[in-house]
Coordinates of N, CA and C in Angstrom, one line a residue:
M1 N -2.9 38.8 3.8 CA -2.9 37.4 4.2 C -3.4 36.5 3.1
H2 N -2.7 35.4 2.9 CA -3.1 34.4 1.9 C -3.4 33.1 2.6
L3 N -4.5 32.4 2.2 CA -4.9 31.1 2.7 C -4.6 30.1 1.7
L4 N -4.0 29.0 2.1 CA -3.7 27.8 1.3 C -4.6 26.7 1.9
V5 N -5.5 26.1 1.1 CA -6.3 25.0 1.4 C -5.8 23.8 0.5
L6 N -5.5 22.7 1.1 CA -4.8 21.6 0.4 C -5.8 20.7 -0.3
S7 N -7.1 20.7 0.0 CA -8.0 19.8 -0.7 C -9.3 20.6 -0.9
R8 N -10.2 20.0 -1.7 CA -11.5 20.5 -2.0 C -12.5 20.0 -1.0
G9 N -12.1 19.2 0.0 CA -13.0 18.7 1.0 C -14.1 17.8 0.6
E10 N -13.9 17.1 -0.5 CA -15.0 16.3 -1.1 C -15.5 15.1 -0.2
A11 N -14.7 14.7 0.7 CA -15.1 13.6 1.6 C -16.0 14.1 2.7
G12 N -16.1 15.4 2.9 CA -16.9 16.0 4.0 C -18.1 16.7 3.5
G13 N -18.4 16.6 2.2 CA -19.6 17.2 1.7 C -19.3 17.6 0.2
P14 N -20.3 18.1 -0.5 CA -20.1 18.5 -1.9 C -18.9 19.5 -2.0
S15 N -17.9 19.2 -2.9 CA -16.8 20.1 -3.0 C -17.1 21.5 -3.4
D16 N -18.1 21.7 -4.2 CA -18.4 23.1 -4.6 C -18.9 23.9 -3.4
K17 N -19.7 23.2 -2.5 CA -20.2 23.8 -1.3 C -19.0 24.1 -0.3
R18 N -18.1 23.1 -0.2 CA -16.9 23.3 0.7 C -16.0 24.4 0.2
I19 N -15.9 24.5 -1.1 CA -15.0 25.6 -1.6 C -15.7 27.0 -1.3
S20 N -17.0 27.0 -1.5 CA -17.8 28.3 -1.2 C -17.6 28.7 0.2
E21 N -17.7 27.7 1.1 CA -17.5 27.9 2.5 C -16.1 28.5 2.8
C22 N -15.1 27.9 2.2 CA -13.7 28.4 2.4 C -13.6 29.8 2.0
K23 N -14.1 30.1 0.8 CA -14.0 31.5 0.3 C -14.7 32.5 1.2
K24 N -15.9 32.2 1.7 CA -16.6 33.1 2.6 C -15.9 33.2 3.9
A25 N -15.3 32.1 4.5 CA -14.6 32.2 5.7 C -13.3 33.0 5.5
A26 N -12.7 32.9 4.3 CA -11.5 33.7 4.0 C -11.8 35.2 4.1
Q27 N -12.9 35.6 3.5 CA -13.3 37.0 3.6 C -13.5 37.5 5.0
V28 N -14.2 36.7 5.8 CA -14.4 37.0 7.2 C -13.0 37.2 7.9
L29 N -12.1 36.3 7.6 CA -10.8 36.4 8.2 C -9.9 37.5 7.7
G30 N -10.4 38.2 6.6 CA -9.6 39.3 6.1 C -8.5 38.9 5.1
A31 N -8.6 37.7 4.6 CA -7.6 37.2 3.6 C -7.7 38.0 2.3
D32 N -6.5 38.3 1.8 CA -6.4 39.0 0.5 C -6.6 38.0 -0.6
S33 N -6.3 36.8 -0.4 CA -6.4 35.8 -1.5 C -6.5 34.4 -0.8
I34 N -6.9 33.4 -1.7 CA -7.0 32.0 -1.2 C -6.6 31.1 -2.4
T35 N -5.9 30.1 -2.1 CA -5.6 29.0 -3.1 C -6.2 27.7 -2.6
I36 N -7.0 27.1 -3.4 CA -7.5 25.8 -3.0 C -6.9 24.7 -4.0
E37 N -6.2 23.8 -3.4 CA -5.5 22.8 -4.2 C -6.4 21.5 -4.3
D38 N -5.8 20.5 -5.0 CA -6.6 19.3 -5.4 C -6.1 18.0 -4.7
L39 N -5.4 18.1 -3.6 CA -5.0 16.9 -2.9 C -6.3 16.2 -2.4
K40 N -6.3 14.9 -2.4 CA -7.5 14.1 -2.1 C -7.8 14.2 -0.6
D41 N -9.0 14.6 -0.3 CA -9.5 14.8 1.0 C -9.4 13.5 1.8
R42 N -8.9 13.6 3.0 CA -8.7 12.4 3.9 C -7.5 11.6 3.5
M43 N -6.8 12.0 2.5 CA -5.6 11.2 2.0 C -4.3 12.1 1.9
I44 N -4.4 13.3 2.6 CA -3.2 14.2 2.5 C -2.1 13.5 3.3
T45 N -0.9 13.5 2.8 CA 0.3 12.9 3.4 C 1.4 13.9 3.6
T46 N 2.5 13.4 4.2 CA 3.6 14.3 4.4 C 4.7 14.0 3.4
D47 N 4.3 13.5 2.2 CA 5.2 13.2 1.2 C 5.7 14.4 0.4
Y48 N 6.5 14.1 -0.6 CA 7.1 15.1 -1.4 C 6.1 16.0 -2.1
Q49 N 5.0 15.4 -2.6 CA 3.9 16.2 -3.3 C 3.3 17.3 -2.4
T50 N 3.0 16.9 -1.2 CA 2.4 17.9 -0.2 C 3.4 19.0 0.1
I51 N 4.7 18.6 0.4 CA 5.7 19.5 0.8 C 6.0 20.5 -0.3
E52 N 6.1 19.9 -1.5 CA 6.5 20.7 -2.7 C 5.3 21.7 -3.0
L53 N 4.1 21.3 -2.8 CA 3.0 22.2 -3.1 C 3.0 23.4 -2.1
I54 N 3.3 23.1 -0.8 CA 3.4 24.2 0.2 C 4.6 25.0 -0.1
Q55 N 5.7 24.4 -0.4 CA 6.9 25.1 -0.7 C 6.8 26.1 -1.8
A56 N 6.1 25.7 -2.9 CA 5.9 26.5 -4.0 C 5.1 27.8 -3.6
K57 N 4.1 27.6 -2.8 CA 3.3 28.8 -2.3 C 4.2 29.7 -1.5
V58 N 5.0 29.1 -0.6 CA 5.9 29.9 0.2 C 6.9 30.7 -0.6
D59 N 7.5 30.0 -1.6 CA 8.4 30.7 -2.5 C 7.8 31.8 -3.3
A60 N 6.5 31.7 -3.7 CA 5.8 32.7 -4.4 C 5.4 33.9 -3.5
L61 N 5.0 33.6 -2.3 CA 4.5 34.7 -1.4 C 5.6 35.3 -0.5
Q62 N 6.6 34.5 -0.1 CA 7.6 35.0 0.8 C 7.0 35.4 2.1
P63 N 6.2 34.6 2.8 CA 5.6 35.1 4.0 C 6.6 35.2 5.2
D64 N 6.3 36.1 6.1 CA 7.0 36.2 7.4 C 6.6 35.2 8.4
R65 N 5.3 34.8 8.3 CA 4.7 33.9 9.3 C 3.7 33.0 8.6
I66 N 3.6 31.8 9.1 CA 2.7 30.8 8.7 C 1.9 30.2 9.9
Y67 N 0.6 30.1 9.7 CA -0.2 29.4 10.7 C -0.7 28.1 10.1
T68 N -0.6 27.0 10.8 CA -1.1 25.7 10.4 C -1.7 25.0 11.5
H69 N -2.3 23.9 11.2 CA -2.9 23.0 12.2 C -1.8 22.5 13.2
S70 N -2.2 21.9 14.3 CA -1.3 21.3 15.2 C -0.8 19.9 14.7
S71 N 0.4 19.6 15.0 CA 0.8 18.2 14.7 C 0.2 17.2 15.6
H72 N -0.5 17.7 16.6 CA -1.2 16.8 17.5 C -2.7 16.6 17.2
D73 N -3.1 17.1 16.0 CA -4.5 17.0 15.6 C -4.9 15.6 15.3
N74 N -6.0 15.1 15.7 CA -6.5 13.8 15.5 C -6.9 13.6 14.0
H75 N -7.2 14.6 13.3 CA -7.6 14.5 11.9 C -6.3 14.3 11.1
Q76 N -6.2 13.2 10.3 CA -5.0 12.9 9.6 C -4.6 14.0 8.6
D77 N -5.5 14.6 7.9 CA -5.2 15.7 7.0 C -4.6 16.9 7.7
H78 N -5.2 17.3 8.8 CA -4.7 18.4 9.6 C -3.3 18.1 10.1
R79 N -3.2 17.0 10.7 CA -1.9 16.6 11.3 C -0.8 16.6 10.2
N80 N -1.1 15.9 9.1 CA -0.1 15.8 8.0 C 0.2 17.1 7.3
A81 N -0.8 18.0 7.2 CA -0.5 19.4 6.7 C 0.4 20.1 7.6
A82 N 0.3 19.9 8.9 CA 1.2 20.6 9.9 C 2.6 20.0 9.7
L83 N 2.7 18.7 9.7 CA 4.0 18.1 9.6 C 4.7 18.5 8.3
A84 N 4.0 18.5 7.2 CA 4.6 19.0 5.9 C 5.0 20.4 6.0
T85 N 4.2 21.3 6.6 CA 4.5 22.7 6.7 C 5.7 22.9 7.6
M86 N 5.9 22.1 8.6 CA 7.0 22.3 9.5 C 8.3 22.1 8.9
T87 N 8.3 21.4 7.8 CA 9.6 21.1 7.1 C 10.1 22.4 6.5
L88 N 9.3 23.5 6.5 CA 9.7 24.8 5.9 C 10.3 25.7 6.9
Y89 N 10.6 25.3 8.1 CA 11.2 26.1 9.1 C 12.5 26.8 8.5
R90 N 13.2 26.1 7.7 CA 14.4 26.7 7.1 C 14.2 27.9 6.2
H91 N 12.9 28.1 5.8 CA 12.6 29.1 4.8 C 11.7 30.2 5.5
V92 N 11.1 30.0 6.6 CA 10.2 30.9 7.2 C 10.5 31.0 8.7
D93 N 10.7 32.2 9.2 CA 11.1 32.3 10.6 C 10.0 31.9 11.6
D94 N 8.8 32.2 11.3 CA 7.7 31.9 12.3 C 6.6 31.0 11.7
I95 N 6.5 29.8 12.2 CA 5.5 28.9 11.9 C 4.7 28.6 13.2
F96 N 3.5 29.0 13.3 CA 2.7 28.8 14.5 C 1.6 27.7 14.2
L97 N 1.5 26.9 15.2 CA 0.5 25.8 15.2 C -0.6 26.1 16.0
Y98 N -1.8 25.9 15.5 CA -3.0 26.2 16.3 C -3.8 24.9 16.6
E99 N -4.5 24.9 17.7 CA -5.2 23.7 18.1 C -6.7 23.9 17.9
S100 N -7.4 22.7 17.9 CA -8.8 22.7 17.8 C -9.2 21.6 18.8
P101 N -10.5 21.4 19.1 CA -10.9 20.3 20.0 C -10.5 18.9 19.5
A102 N -10.1 18.8 18.2 CA -9.6 17.5 17.7 C -8.2 17.2 18.0
C103 N -7.6 18.0 18.9 CA -6.2 17.8 19.2 C -6.1 17.0 20.5
H104 N -5.1 16.2 20.6 CA -4.7 15.6 21.8 C -3.6 16.4 22.3
L105 N -3.7 16.9 23.5 CA -2.8 17.8 24.1 C -1.6 17.1 24.7
S106 N -0.4 17.4 24.2 CA 0.8 16.9 24.9 C 1.8 18.0 25.2
L107 N 1.8 19.0 24.4 CA 2.7 20.1 24.7 C 2.0 21.5 24.6
L108 N 1.6 22.0 25.8 CA 0.8 23.2 25.9 C 1.5 24.4 25.2
H109 N 2.8 24.5 25.4 CA 3.6 25.6 24.9 C 3.6 25.6 23.3
E110 N 3.2 24.6 22.7 CA 3.2 24.5 21.2 C 2.1 25.4 20.6
F111 N 1.0 25.7 21.4 CA -0.1 26.3 20.9 C -0.1 27.8 21.1
L112 N -0.5 28.5 20.0 CA -0.5 30.0 20.1 C -2.0 30.4 19.9
S113 N -2.5 31.1 20.9 CA -3.9 31.6 20.9 C -3.9 33.1 20.7
H114 N -4.4 33.6 19.7 CA -4.6 35.0 19.5 C -6.1 35.2 20.0
Y115 N -6.2 35.3 21.3 CA -7.5 35.3 21.9 C -8.4 36.5 21.4
E116 N -7.8 37.6 21.1 CA -8.5 38.8 20.7 C -9.2 38.5 19.3
F117 N -8.7 37.6 18.5 CA -9.3 37.3 17.2 C -10.3 36.2 17.2
L118 N -10.7 35.7 18.4 CA -11.6 34.6 18.6 C -13.0 34.9 17.9
P119 N -13.6 36.0 18.1 CA -14.9 36.2 17.5 C -14.9 36.1 16.0
I120 N -13.8 36.6 15.3 CA -13.7 36.5 13.9 C -13.5 35.1 13.5
K121 N -12.6 34.3 14.2 CA -12.4 32.9 13.9 C -13.7 32.1 14.0
L122 N -14.5 32.4 15.0 CA -15.8 31.7 15.2 C -16.7 32.0 14.1
E123 N -16.8 33.3 13.7 CA -17.7 33.7 12.6 C -17.3 32.9 11.3
A124 N -16.0 32.9 11.1 CA -15.5 32.2 9.9 C -15.8 30.7 9.9
L125 N -15.7 30.1 11.1 CA -16.0 28.6 11.2 C -17.4 28.3 11.0
K126 N -18.3 29.2 11.4 CA -19.8 29.0 11.3 C -20.2 28.9 9.8
L127 N -19.4 29.5 8.9 CA -19.7 29.5 7.5 C -19.4 28.2 6.8
H128 N -18.8 27.3 7.5 CA -18.5 25.9 7.0 C -19.7 25.0 7.4
E129 N -20.9 25.3 6.8 CA -22.1 24.6 7.2 C -22.1 23.1 7.0
T130 N -21.3 22.7 6.0 CA -21.3 21.2 5.8 C -20.5 20.5 6.9
Q131 N -19.7 21.3 7.7 CA -18.9 20.7 8.7 C -19.4 20.9 10.1
N132 N -20.5 21.7 10.3 CA -20.9 22.1 11.6 C -21.3 20.9 12.5
D133 N -21.6 19.7 11.9 CA -22.0 18.6 12.7 C -20.8 17.9 13.3
K134 N -19.6 18.2 12.9 CA -18.4 17.6 13.4 C -17.9 18.2 14.7
Y135 N -17.5 17.4 15.7 CA -17.2 17.9 17.0 C -16.1 18.9 17.0
Y136 N -15.1 18.7 16.1 CA -14.0 19.6 16.1 C -14.2 21.0 15.5
V137 N -15.5 21.2 15.0 CA -15.8 22.5 14.4 C -16.9 23.2 15.3
R138 N -17.3 22.5 16.3 CA -18.3 23.1 17.2 C -17.8 24.4 17.8
T139 N -18.4 25.5 17.5 CA -17.8 26.8 17.9 C -17.8 27.0 19.4
E140 N -18.8 26.4 20.1 CA -18.8 26.5 21.6 C -17.6 25.8 22.2
A141 N -17.2 24.7 21.6 CA -16.1 23.9 22.1 C -14.8 24.7 21.8
I142 N -14.7 25.3 20.6 CA -13.5 26.1 20.2 C -13.4 27.3 21.1
A143 N -14.5 28.0 21.4 CA -14.5 29.2 22.2 C -14.1 28.8 23.7
G144 N -14.6 27.7 24.2 CA -14.3 27.3 25.5 C -12.8 26.9 25.6
L145 N -12.3 26.2 24.6 CA -10.9 25.8 24.6 C -10.0 27.0 24.5
A146 N -10.3 28.0 23.7 CA -9.5 29.2 23.6 C -9.5 30.0 24.9
Q147 N -10.7 30.0 25.5 CA -10.7 30.7 26.8 C -9.9 30.0 27.9
Y148 N -9.9 28.7 27.9 CA -9.1 27.9 28.8 C -7.6 28.1 28.6
R149 N -7.2 28.1 27.3 CA -5.8 28.3 27.0 C -5.4 29.7 27.3
A150 N -6.2 30.7 27.1 CA -5.9 32.1 27.5 C -5.8 32.2 29.0
F151 N -6.6 31.5 29.7 CA -6.5 31.5 31.2 C -5.1 30.8 31.6
Q152 N -4.8 29.7 31.0 CA -3.5 29.0 31.3 C -2.3 29.9 31.0
A153 N -2.4 30.7 29.9 CA -1.3 31.5 29.5 C -1.3 32.9 30.3
G154 N -2.2 33.1 31.2 CA -2.3 34.3 32.0 C -2.8 35.5 31.2
M155 N -3.6 35.2 30.1 CA -4.1 36.3 29.3 C -5.4 36.8 29.7
L156 N -6.1 36.1 30.6 CA -7.4 36.6 31.2 C -7.1 37.2 32.5
A157 N -7.8 38.3 32.7 CA -7.7 39.0 34.0 C -8.2 38.1 35.1
T158 N -7.5 38.2 36.2 CA -8.0 37.4 37.3 C -8.8 38.3 38.2
H159 N -9.8 37.7 38.8 CA -10.7 38.4 39.7 C -10.6 37.8 41.1
N160 N -10.7 38.6 42.1 CA -10.7 38.1 43.5 C -12.1 37.6 43.8
H161 N -12.3 36.4 44.0 CA -13.6 35.8 44.3 C -13.7 35.5 45.8
S162 N -12.9 36.0 46.6 CA -12.9 35.7 48.0 C -14.2 36.3 48.7
K163 N -14.7 35.6 49.6 CA -15.9 36.1 50.3 C -15.5 37.1 51.4
S164 N -16.3 38.2 51.6 CA -16.0 39.1 52.6 C -17.0 39.0 53.7

């Protein structure tokens, strides 16, 4: 697995700390490698530069599957990264969008939850110490949302709570 990070996160804390957090989280996620690009934090667009950057990585790695943010994410960088990535459908069969508490939900079927990987995801998120005060990185909210989506998708065992 390879991770592509489009910015150094300088608007959300010291970029050296943000890069260190990304690398630690990549290890927790089991990534083989990580690329951290230099697009300006909070200014990522869906223009040619962003698409070409992602396309170059896809051409180099030839992935079978891509995971990216939701196009319904309220954070402009996340949303634009998703929109730029989705232009690559002609080159990659499977592009999955994931949600965070920063998403406004309009299409439930768009979201893919690998609920069994939630503990690893939460562990990786906790390593982003400079971002832990942001509501969309709060691990208890992410865990709750994932559990709710798993329930909606029928992935959680149902229990009979009837009174005898």
